XYZ file of C-alpha atoms in Angstrom:
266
model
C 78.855 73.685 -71.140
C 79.739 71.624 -73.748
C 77.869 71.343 -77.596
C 75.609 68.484 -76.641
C 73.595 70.120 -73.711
C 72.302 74.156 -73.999
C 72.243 75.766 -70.818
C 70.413 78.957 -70.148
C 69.404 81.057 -67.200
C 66.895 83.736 -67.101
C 64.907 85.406 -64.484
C 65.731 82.945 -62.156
C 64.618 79.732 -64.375
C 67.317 77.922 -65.831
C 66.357 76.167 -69.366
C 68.377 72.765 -70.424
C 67.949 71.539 -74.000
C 69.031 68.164 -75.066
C 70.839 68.821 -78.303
C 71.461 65.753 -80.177
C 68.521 65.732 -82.786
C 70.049 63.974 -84.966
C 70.406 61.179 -82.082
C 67.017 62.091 -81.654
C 68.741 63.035 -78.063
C 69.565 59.529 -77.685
C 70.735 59.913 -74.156
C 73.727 56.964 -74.176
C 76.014 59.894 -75.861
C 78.692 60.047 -72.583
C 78.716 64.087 -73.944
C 75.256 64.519 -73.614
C 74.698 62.401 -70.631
C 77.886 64.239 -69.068
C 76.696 67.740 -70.067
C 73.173 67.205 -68.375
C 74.581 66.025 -65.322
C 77.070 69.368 -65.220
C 74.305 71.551 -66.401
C 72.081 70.122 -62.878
C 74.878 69.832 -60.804
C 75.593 73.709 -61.777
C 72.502 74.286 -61.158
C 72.270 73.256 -57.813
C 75.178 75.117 -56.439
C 73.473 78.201 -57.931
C 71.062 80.051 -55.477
C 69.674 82.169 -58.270
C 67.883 79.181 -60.083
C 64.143 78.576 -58.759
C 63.340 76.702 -61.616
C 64.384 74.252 -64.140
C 62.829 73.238 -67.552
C 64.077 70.230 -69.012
C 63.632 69.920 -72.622
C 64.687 68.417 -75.801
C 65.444 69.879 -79.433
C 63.992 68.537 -82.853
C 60.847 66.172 -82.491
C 62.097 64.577 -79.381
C 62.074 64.555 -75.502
C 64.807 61.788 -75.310
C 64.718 58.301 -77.476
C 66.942 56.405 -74.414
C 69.478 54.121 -75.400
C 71.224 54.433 -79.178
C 70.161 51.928 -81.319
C 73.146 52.155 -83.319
C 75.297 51.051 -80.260
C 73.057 48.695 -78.884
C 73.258 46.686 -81.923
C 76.878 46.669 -82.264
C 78.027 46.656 -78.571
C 79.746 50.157 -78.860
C 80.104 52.953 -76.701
C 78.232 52.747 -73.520
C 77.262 49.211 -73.903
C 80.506 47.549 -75.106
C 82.842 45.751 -73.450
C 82.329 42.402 -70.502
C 79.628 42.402 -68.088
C 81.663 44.536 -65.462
C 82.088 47.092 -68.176
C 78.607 47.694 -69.078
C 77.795 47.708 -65.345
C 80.295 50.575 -64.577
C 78.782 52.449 -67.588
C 75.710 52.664 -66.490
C 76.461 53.801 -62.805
C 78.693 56.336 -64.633
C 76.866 57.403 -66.637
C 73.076 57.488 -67.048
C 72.389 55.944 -63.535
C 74.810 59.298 -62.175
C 72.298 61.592 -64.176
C 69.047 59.961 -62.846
C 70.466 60.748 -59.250
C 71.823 64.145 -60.203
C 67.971 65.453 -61.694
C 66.068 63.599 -59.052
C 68.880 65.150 -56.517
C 68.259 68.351 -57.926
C 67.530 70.994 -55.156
C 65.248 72.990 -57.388
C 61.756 71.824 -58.988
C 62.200 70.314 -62.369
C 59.631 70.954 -65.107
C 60.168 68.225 -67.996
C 58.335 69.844 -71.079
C 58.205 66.497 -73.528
C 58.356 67.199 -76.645
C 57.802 63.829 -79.084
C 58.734 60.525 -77.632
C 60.381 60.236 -74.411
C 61.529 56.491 -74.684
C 63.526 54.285 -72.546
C 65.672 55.896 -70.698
C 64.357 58.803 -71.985
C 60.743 57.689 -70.169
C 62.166 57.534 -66.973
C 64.311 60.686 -67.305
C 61.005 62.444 -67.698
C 60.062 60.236 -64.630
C 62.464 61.779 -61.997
C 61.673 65.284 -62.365
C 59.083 66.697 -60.491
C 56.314 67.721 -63.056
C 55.360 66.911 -66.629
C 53.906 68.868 -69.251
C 53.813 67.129 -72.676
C 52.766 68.462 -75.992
C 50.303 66.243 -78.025
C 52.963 64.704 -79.953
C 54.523 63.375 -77.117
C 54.708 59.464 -76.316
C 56.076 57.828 -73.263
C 57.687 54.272 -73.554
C 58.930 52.010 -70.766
C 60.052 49.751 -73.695
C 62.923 47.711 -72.681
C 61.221 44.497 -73.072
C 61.639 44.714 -76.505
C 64.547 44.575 -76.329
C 64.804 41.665 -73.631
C 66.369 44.627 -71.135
C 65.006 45.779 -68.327
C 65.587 49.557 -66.943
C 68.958 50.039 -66.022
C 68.280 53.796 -65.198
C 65.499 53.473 -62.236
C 62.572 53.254 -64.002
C 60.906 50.050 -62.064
C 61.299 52.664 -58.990
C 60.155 55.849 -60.753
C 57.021 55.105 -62.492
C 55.365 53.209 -59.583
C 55.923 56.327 -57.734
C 54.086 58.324 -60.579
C 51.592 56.452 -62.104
C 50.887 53.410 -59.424
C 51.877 49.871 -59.724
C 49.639 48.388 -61.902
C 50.090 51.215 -64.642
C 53.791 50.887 -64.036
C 53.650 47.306 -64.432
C 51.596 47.603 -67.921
C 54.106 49.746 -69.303
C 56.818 48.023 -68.050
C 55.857 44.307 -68.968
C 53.840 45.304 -72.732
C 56.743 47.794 -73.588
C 53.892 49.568 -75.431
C 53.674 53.012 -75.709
C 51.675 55.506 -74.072
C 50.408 58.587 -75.864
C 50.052 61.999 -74.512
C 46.206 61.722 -73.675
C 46.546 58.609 -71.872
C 49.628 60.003 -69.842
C 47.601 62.684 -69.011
C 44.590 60.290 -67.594
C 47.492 58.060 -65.638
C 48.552 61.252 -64.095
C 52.368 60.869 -65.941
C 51.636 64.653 -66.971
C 49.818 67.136 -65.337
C 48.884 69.060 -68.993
C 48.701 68.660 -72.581
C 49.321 71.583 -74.527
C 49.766 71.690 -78.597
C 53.098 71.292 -79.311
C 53.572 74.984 -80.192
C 52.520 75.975 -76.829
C 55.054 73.666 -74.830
C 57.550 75.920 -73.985
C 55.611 79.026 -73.450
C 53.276 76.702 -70.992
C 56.626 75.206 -69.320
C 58.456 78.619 -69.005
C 54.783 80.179 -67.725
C 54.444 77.116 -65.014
C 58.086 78.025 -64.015
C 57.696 81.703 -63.513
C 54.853 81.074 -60.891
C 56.684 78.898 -59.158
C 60.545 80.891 -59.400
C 58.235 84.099 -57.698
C 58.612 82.284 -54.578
C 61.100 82.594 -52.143
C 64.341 80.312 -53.103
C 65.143 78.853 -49.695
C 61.686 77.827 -48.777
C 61.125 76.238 -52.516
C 64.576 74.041 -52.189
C 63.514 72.662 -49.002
C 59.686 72.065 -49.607
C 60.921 69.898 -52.735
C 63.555 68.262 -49.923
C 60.246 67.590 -47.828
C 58.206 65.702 -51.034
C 61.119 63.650 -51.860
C 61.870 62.335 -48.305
C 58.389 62.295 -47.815
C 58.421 59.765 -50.608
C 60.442 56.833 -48.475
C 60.412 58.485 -44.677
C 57.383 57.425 -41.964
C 55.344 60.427 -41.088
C 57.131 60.991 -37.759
C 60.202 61.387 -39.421
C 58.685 63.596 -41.857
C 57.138 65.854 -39.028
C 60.549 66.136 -37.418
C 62.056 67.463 -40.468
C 59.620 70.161 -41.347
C 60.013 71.180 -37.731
C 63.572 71.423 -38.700
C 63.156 73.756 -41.856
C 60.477 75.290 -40.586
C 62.821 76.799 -37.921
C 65.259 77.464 -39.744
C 63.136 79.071 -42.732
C 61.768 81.219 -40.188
C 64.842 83.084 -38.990
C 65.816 84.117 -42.981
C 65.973 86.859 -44.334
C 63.588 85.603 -47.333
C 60.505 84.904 -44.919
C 60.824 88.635 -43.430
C 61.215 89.684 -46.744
C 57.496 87.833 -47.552
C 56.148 88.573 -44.842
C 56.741 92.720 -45.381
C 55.222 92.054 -49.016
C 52.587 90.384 -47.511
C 51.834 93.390 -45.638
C 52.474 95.962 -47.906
C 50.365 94.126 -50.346
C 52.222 92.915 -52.948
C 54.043 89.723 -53.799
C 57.979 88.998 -53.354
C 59.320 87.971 -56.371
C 62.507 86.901 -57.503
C 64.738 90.065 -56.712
C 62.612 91.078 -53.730
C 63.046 88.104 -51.711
């Protein structure tokens, strides 16, 4: 792992911290981009990992693009129009794809602002829970941009159109209360409480059986673009297959002994 990203694993929930605080976790840094996208993509591979928390150190979540570099054309943004294009799909557009691609649920616990690119980070995992200092910002606008990370497909998906479309087109930002009455968050927790909230969260979701959690996050996200016959016909699929493991008889004797399979029982 390299110095940018912290990776951590423990009792089957794997903790990534964005450390660039003096970036404020500015996520254009190709080392922090490219360590997040090797932290996920490790974490996929690994059967172990039931859960994810996605975090960020210091006061912030992620603060998107640098400023620094957007100004002066540098790093990620310099160079001609082909350039910047290839940047992006190398870079933060690869890392959208890689956390939304992720086969395990994804808990972003926002800390301070998530904005920009940092917004729609937050966007493609699978559950929010923000402290009260957090802020969410689809602020491109400002900066006569639009999202070049997915955000005009994310947020709909979260929040509906019209919200989407408020944040979008005002670039203003959204505090933590009205995230949580848009449904952007499921909880707001003092900012103290964050990570004990986030890592609580993930343990009652990591008790459950690995296989059956990677494919019933499969199911949400197809279920996201696919008609319901198409849907049905998958879950038939899994459900087959899900049946025959080794994880459901290993439930299903818990059940009866009366007690629960956790992670090492499973």
């Amino acid at each position: 792992m390299n110095d940018r990203v912290i990776s951590d694993i423990t009792d089957a929930i794997a903790t990534v911290t964005l450390d660039m605080p003096d970036t404020r976790n500015a996520i254009s840094d190709p080392g922090l981009c490219h360590g997040l996208i090797e932290a996920f993509e490790a974490i996929s591979a690994n059967h172990a990992v039931r859960c994810v928390i996605l975090t960020g150190s210091g006061k912030s979540f992620c603060s998107g693009g640098n400023i620094h570099d957007l100004r002066n054309r540098t790093g990620m943004f310099g160079g001609d129009a082909v350039a910047v294009r290839n940047s992006y799909r190398d870079s933060v557009q690869k890392l959208i794809r890689t956390v939304w691609q992720c086969e395990v649920p994804v808990i972003a616990a926002v800390n301070g602002a998530a904005y920009g690119a940092g917004c729609d980070l937050a966007a493609c995992c699978d559950i929010r829970l923000a402290g009260e200092s957090a802020v969410f910002a689809e602020n491109f606008t400002a900066l006569g941009l639009v999202s070049g990370d997915g955000g005009a497909w994310l947020l709909p998906r979260q929040i509906g159109l019209s919200r989407a479309a408020e944040m979008t087109y005002t670039a203003d930002p959204v505090d933590a209360v009205k995230a949580l009455h848009w449904g952007l968050v499921s909880s707001v927790v003092t900012d103290d409480r964050l990570m004990a909230e986030a890592t609580d969260l993930a343990a009652r979701i990591a008790r459950h059986p690995a296989h059956g959690l990677r494919l019933s996050k499969r199911l949400i996200r197809e279920g996201m673009t696919a008609t319901l016959d198409t849907l049905l016909e998958l879950a038939g699929a899994y459900q087959g297959a899900l049946h025959q493991s080794d994880e459901h008889a290993a439930a299903m004797a818990a059940l009866a002994a009366g007690r629960k399979a956790g992670p090492g029982k499973a």
